GROMACS .gro file of N, CA and C in nm:
model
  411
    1UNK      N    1   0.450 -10.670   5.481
    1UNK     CA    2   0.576 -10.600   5.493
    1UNK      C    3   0.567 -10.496   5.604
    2UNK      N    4   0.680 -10.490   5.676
    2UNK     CA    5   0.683 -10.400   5.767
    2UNK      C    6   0.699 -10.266   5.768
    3UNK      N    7   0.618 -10.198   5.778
    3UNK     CA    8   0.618 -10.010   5.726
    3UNK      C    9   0.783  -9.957   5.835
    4UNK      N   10   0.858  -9.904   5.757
    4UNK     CA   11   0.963  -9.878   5.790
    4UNK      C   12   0.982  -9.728   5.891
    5UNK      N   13   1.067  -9.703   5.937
    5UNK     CA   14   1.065  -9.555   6.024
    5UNK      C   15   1.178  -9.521   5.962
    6UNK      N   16   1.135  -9.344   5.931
    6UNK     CA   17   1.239  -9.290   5.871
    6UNK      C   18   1.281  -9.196   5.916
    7UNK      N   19   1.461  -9.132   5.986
    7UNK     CA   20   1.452  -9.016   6.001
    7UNK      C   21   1.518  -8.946   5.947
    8UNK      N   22   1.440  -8.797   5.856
    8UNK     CA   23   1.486  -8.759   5.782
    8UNK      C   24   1.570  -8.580   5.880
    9UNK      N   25   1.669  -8.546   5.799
    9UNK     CA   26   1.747  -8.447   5.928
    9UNK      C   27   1.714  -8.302   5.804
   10UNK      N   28   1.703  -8.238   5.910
   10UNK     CA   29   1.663  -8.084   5.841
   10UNK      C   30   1.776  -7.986   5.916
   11UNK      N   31   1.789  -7.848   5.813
   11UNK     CA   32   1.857  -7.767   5.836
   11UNK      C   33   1.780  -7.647   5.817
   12UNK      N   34   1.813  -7.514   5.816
   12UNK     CA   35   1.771  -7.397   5.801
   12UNK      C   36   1.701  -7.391   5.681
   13UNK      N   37   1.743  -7.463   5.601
   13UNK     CA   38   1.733  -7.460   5.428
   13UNK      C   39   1.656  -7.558   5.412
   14UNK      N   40   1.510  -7.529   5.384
   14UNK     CA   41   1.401  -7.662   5.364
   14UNK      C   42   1.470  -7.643   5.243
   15UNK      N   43   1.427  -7.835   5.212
   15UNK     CA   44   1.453  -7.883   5.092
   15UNK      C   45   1.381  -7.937   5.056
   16UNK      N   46   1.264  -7.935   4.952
   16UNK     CA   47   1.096  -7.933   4.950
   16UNK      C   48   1.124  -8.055   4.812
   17UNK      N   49   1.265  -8.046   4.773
   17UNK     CA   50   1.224  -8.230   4.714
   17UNK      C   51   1.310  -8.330   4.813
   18UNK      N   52   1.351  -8.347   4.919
   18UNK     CA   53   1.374  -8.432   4.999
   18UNK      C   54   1.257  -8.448   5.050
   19UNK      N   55   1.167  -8.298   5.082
   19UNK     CA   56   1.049  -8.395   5.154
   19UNK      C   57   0.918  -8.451   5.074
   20UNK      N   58   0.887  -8.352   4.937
   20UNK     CA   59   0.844  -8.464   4.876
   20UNK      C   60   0.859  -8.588   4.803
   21UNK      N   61   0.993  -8.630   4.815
   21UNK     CA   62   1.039  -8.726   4.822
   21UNK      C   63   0.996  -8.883   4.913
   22UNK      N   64   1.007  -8.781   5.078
   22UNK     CA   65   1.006  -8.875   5.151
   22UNK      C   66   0.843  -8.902   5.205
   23UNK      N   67   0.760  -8.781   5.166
   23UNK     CA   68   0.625  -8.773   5.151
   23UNK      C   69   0.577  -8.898   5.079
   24UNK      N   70   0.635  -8.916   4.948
   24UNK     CA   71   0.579  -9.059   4.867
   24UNK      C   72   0.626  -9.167   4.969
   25UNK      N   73   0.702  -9.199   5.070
   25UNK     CA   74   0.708  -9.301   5.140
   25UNK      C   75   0.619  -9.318   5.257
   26UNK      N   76   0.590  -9.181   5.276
   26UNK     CA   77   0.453  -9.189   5.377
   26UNK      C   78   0.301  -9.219   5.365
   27UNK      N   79   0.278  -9.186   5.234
   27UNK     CA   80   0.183  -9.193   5.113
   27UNK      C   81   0.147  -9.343   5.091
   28UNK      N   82   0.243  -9.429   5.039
   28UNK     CA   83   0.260  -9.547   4.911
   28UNK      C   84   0.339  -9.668   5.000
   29UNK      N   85   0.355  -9.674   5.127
   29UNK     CA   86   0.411  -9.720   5.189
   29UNK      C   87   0.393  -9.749   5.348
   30UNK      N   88   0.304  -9.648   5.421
   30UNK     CA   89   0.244  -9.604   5.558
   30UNK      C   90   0.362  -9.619   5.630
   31UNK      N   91   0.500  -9.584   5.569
   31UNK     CA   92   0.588  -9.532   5.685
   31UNK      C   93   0.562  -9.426   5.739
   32UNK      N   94   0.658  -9.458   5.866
   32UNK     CA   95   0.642  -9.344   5.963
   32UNK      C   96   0.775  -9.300   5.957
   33UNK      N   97   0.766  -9.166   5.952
   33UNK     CA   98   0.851  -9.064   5.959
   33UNK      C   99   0.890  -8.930   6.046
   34UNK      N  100   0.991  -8.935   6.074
   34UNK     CA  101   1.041  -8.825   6.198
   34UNK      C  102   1.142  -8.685   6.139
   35UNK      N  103   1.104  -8.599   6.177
   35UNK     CA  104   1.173  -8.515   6.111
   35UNK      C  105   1.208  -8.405   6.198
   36UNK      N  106   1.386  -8.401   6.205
   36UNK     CA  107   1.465  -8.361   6.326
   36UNK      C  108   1.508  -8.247   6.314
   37UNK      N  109   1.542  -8.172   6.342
   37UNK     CA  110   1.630  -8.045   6.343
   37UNK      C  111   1.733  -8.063   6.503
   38UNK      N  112   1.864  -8.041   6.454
   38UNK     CA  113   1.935  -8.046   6.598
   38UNK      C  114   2.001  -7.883   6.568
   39UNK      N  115   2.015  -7.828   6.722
   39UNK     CA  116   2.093  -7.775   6.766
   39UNK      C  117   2.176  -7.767   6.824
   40UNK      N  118   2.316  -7.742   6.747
   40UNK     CA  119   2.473  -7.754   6.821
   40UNK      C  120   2.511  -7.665   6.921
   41UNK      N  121   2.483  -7.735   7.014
   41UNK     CA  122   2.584  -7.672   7.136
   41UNK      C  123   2.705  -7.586   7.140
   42UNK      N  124   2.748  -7.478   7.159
   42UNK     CA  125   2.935  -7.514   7.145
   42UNK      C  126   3.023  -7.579   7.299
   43UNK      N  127   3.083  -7.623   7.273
   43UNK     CA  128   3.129  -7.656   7.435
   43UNK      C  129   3.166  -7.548   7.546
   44UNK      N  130   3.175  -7.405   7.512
   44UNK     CA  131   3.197  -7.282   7.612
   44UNK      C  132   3.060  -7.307   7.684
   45UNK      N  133   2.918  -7.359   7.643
   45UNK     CA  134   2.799  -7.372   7.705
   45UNK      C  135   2.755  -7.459   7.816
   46UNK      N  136   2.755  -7.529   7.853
   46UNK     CA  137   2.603  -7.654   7.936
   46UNK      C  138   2.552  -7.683   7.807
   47UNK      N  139   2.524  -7.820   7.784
   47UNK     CA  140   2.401  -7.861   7.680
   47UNK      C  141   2.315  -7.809   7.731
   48UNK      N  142   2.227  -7.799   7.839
   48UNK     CA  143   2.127  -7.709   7.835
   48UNK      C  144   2.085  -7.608   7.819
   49UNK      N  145   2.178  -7.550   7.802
   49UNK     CA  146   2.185  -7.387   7.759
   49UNK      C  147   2.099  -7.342   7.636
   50UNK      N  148   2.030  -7.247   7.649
   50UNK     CA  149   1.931  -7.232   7.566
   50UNK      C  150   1.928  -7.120   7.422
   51UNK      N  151   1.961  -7.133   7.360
   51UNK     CA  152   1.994  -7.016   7.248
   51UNK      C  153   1.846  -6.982   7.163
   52UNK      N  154   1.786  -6.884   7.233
   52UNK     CA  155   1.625  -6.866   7.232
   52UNK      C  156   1.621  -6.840   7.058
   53UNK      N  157   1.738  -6.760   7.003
   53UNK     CA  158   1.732  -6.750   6.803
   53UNK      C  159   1.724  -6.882   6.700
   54UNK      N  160   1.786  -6.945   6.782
   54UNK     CA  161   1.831  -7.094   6.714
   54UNK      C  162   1.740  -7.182   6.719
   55UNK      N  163   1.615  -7.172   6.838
   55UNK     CA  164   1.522  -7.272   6.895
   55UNK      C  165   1.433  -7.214   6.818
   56UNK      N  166   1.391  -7.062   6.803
   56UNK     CA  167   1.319  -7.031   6.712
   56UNK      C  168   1.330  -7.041   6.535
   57UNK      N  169   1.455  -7.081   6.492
   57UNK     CA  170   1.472  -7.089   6.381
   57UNK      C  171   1.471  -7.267   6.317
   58UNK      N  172   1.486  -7.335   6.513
   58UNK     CA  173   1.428  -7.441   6.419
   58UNK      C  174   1.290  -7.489   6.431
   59UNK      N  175   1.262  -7.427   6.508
   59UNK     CA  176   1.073  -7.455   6.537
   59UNK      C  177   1.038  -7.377   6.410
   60UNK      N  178   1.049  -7.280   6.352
   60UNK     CA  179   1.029  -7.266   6.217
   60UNK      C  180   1.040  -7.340   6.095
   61UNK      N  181   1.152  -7.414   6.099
   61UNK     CA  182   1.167  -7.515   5.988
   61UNK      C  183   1.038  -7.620   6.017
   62UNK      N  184   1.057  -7.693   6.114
   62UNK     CA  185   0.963  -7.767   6.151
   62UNK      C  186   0.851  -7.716   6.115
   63UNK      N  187   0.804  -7.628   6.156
   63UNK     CA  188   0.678  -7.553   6.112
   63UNK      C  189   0.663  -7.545   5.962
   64UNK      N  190   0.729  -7.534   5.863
   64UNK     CA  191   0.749  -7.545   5.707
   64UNK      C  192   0.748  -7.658   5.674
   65UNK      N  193   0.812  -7.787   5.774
   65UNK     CA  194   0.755  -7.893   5.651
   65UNK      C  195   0.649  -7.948   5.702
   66UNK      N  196   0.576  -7.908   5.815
   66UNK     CA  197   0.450  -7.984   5.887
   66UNK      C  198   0.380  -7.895   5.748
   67UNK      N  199   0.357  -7.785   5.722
   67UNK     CA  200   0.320  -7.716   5.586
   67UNK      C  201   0.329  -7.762   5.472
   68UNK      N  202   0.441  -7.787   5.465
   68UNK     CA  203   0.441  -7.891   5.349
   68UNK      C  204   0.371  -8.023   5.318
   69UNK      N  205   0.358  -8.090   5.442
   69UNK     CA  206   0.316  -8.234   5.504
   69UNK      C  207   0.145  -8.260   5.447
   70UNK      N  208   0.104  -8.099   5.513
   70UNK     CA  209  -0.044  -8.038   5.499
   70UNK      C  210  -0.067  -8.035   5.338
   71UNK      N  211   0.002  -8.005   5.257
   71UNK     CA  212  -0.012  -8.021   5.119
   71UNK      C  213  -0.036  -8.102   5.041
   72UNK      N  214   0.059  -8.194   5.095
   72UNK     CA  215   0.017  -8.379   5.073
   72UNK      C  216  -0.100  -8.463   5.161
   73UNK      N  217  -0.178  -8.355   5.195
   73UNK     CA  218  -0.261  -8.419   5.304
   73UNK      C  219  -0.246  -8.602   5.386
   74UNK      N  220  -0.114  -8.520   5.452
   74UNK     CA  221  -0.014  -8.611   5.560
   74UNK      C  222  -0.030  -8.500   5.681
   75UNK      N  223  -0.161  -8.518   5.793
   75UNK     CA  224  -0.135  -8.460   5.882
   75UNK      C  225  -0.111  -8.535   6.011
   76UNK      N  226   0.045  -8.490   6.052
   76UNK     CA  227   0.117  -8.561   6.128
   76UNK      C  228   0.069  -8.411   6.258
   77UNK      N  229   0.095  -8.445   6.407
   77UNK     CA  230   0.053  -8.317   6.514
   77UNK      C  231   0.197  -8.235   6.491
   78UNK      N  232   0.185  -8.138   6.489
   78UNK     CA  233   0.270  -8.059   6.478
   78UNK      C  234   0.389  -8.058   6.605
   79UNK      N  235   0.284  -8.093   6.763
   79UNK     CA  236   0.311  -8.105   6.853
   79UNK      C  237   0.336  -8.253   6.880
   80UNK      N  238   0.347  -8.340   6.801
   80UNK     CA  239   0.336  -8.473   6.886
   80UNK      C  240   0.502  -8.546   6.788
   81UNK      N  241   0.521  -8.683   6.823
   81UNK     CA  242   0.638  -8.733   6.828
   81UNK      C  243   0.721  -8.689   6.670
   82UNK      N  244   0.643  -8.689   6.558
   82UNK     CA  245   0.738  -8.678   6.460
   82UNK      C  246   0.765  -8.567   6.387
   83UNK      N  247   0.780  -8.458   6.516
   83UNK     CA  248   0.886  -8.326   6.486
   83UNK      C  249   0.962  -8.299   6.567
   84UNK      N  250   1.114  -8.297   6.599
   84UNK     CA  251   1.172  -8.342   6.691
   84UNK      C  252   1.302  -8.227   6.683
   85UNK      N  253   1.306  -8.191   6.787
   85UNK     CA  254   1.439  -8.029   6.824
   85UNK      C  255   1.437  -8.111   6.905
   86UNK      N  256   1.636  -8.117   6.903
   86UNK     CA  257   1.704  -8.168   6.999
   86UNK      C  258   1.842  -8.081   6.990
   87UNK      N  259   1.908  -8.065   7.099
   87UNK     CA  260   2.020  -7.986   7.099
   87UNK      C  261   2.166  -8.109   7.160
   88UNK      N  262   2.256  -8.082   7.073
   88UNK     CA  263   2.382  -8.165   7.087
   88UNK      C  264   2.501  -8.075   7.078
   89UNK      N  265   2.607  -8.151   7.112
   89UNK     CA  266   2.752  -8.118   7.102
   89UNK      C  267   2.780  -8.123   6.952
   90UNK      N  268   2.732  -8.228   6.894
   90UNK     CA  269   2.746  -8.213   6.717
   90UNK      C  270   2.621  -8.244   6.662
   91UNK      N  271   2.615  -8.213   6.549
   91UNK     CA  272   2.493  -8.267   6.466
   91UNK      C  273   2.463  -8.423   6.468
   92UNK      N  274   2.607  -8.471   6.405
   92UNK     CA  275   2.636  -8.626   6.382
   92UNK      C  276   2.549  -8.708   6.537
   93UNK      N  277   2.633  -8.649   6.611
   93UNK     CA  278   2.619  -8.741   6.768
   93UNK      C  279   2.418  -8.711   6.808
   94UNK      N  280   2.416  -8.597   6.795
   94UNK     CA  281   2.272  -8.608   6.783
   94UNK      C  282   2.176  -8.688   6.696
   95UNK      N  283   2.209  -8.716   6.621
   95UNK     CA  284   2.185  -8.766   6.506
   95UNK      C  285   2.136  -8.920   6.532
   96UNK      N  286   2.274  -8.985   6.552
   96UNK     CA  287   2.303  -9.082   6.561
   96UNK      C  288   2.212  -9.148   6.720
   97UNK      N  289   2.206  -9.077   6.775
   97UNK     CA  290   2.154  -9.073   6.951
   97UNK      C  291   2.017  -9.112   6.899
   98UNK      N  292   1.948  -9.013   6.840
   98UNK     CA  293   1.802  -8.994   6.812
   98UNK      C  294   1.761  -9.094   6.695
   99UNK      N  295   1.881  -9.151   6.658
   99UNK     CA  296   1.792  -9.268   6.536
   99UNK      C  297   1.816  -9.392   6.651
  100UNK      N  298   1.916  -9.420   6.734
  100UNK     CA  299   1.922  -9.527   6.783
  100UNK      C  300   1.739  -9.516   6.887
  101UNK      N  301   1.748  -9.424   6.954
  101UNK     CA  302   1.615  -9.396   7.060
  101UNK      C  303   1.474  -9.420   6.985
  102UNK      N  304   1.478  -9.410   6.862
  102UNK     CA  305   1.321  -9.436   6.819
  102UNK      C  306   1.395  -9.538   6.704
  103UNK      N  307   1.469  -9.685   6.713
  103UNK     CA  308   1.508  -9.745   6.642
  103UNK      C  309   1.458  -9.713   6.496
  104UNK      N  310   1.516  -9.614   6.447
  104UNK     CA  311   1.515  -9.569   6.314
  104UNK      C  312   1.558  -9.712   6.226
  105UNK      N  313   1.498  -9.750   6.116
  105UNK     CA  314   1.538  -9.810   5.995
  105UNK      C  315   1.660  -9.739   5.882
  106UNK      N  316   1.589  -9.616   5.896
  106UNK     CA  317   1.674  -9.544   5.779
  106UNK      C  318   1.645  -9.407   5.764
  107UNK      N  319   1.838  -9.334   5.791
  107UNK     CA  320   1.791  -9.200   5.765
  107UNK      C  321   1.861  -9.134   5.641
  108UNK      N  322   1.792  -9.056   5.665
  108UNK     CA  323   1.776  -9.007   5.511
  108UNK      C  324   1.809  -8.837   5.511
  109UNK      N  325   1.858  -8.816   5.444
  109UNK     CA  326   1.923  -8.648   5.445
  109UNK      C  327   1.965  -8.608   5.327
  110UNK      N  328   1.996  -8.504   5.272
  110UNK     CA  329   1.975  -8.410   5.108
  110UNK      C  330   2.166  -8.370   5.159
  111UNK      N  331   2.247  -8.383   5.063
  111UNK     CA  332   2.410  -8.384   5.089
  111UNK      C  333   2.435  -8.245   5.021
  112UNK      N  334   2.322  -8.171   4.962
  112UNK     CA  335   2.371  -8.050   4.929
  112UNK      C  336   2.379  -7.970   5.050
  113UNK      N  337   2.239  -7.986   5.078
  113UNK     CA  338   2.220  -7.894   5.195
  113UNK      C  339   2.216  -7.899   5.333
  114UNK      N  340   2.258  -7.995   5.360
  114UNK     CA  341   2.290  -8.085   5.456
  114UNK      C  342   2.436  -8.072   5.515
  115UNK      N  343   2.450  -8.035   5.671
  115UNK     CA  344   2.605  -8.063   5.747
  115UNK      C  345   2.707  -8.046   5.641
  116UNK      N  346   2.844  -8.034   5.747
  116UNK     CA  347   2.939  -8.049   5.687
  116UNK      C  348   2.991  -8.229   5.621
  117UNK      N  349   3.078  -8.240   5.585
  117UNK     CA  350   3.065  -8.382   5.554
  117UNK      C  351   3.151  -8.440   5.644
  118UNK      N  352   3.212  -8.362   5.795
  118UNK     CA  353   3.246  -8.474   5.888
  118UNK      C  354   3.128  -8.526   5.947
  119UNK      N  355   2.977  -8.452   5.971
  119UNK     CA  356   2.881  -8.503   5.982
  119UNK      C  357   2.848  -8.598   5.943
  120UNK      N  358   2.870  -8.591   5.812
  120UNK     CA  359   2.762  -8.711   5.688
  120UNK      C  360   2.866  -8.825   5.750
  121UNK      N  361   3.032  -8.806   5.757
  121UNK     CA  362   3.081  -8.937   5.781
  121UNK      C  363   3.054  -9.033   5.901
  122UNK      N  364   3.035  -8.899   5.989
  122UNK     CA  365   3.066  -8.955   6.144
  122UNK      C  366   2.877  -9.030   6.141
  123UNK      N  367   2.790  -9.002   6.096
  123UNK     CA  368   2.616  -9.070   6.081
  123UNK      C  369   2.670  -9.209   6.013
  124UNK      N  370   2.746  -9.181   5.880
  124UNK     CA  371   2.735  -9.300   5.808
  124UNK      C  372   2.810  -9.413   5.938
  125UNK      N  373   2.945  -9.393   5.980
  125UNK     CA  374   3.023  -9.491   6.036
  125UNK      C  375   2.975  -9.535   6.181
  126UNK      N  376   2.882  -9.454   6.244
  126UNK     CA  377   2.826  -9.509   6.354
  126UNK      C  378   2.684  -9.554   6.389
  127UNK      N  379   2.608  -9.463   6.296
  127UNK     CA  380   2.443  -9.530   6.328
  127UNK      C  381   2.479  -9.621   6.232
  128UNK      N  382   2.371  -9.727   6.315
  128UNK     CA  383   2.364  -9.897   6.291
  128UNK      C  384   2.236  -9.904   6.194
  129UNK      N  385   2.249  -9.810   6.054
  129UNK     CA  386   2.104  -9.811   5.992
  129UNK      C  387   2.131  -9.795   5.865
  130UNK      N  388   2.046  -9.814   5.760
  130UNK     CA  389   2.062  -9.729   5.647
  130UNK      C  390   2.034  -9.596   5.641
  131UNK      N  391   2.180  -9.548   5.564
  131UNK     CA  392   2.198  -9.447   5.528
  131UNK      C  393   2.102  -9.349   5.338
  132UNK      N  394   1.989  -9.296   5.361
  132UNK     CA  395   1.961  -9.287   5.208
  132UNK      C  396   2.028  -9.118   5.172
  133UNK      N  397   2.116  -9.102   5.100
  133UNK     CA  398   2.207  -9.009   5.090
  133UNK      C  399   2.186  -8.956   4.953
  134UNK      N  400   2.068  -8.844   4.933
  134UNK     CA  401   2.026  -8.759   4.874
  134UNK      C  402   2.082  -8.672   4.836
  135UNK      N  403   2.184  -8.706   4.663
  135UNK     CA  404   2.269  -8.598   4.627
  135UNK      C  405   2.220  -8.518   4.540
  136UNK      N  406   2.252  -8.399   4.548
  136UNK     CA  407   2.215  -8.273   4.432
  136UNK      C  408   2.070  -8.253   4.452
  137UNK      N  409   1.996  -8.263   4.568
  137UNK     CA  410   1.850  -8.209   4.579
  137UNK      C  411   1.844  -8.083   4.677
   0.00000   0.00000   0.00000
């Protein structure tokens, strides 16, 4: 069977049973897993524009579940492909961009704490993947 790629989307708000959740698939399964944080642009900006609070708040998250990762003794490089800050015009479109680029199988995200739900719609109706849609965690 083919070990699947998963990308799971993070917000400010770790959610430490989505990732030990998705930890047992890394575990019991030898998927590989990517774990994103995007930053929204607003359009008054350049996408390149750099919002030095926001880059630091998500290199922090990242930094918490590579911590977490370390717990399950799953050490992924902190620095290398599957921790991933990317900055977009929306969450969704980022989203969707970054599962098509590392042909994601299936992403996976916690609906409490997670985007607004034009997000969740605009991921479900355009990435070409499964959606695993993690309610009440």
């Amino acid at each position: 069977m083919k070990s699947k790629k998963y990308l799971v989307l993070l917000n400010h708000e770790i959610n430490e049973l989505l990732i030990d959740f998705i930890c047992s698939f890394i575990k019991q399964n030898k998927s590989i897993v990517y774990f994103v944080y995007v930053i929204e642009i607003p359009p008054k900006y350049p996408i390149e524009h750099e919002e030095q609070n926001l880059i630091l708040i998500g290199q922090s998250v990242l930094k918490k579940v590579h911590d977490i990762l370390l717990d399950f003794n799953i050490d992924y490089d902190i620095n290398g492909e599957n921790f991933i800050l990317i900055q977009s015009r929306s969450i969704g479109v980022g989203i969707v961009k970054e599962a098509r680029r590392l042909d994601i199988d299936i992403i996976a995200y916690s609906k409490k704490v997670n985007f607004e739900l034009n997000e969740h719609n605009y991921i479900k109706k355009y990435a070409k993947t499964t959606i695993l849609e993690l309610n009440n965690l």
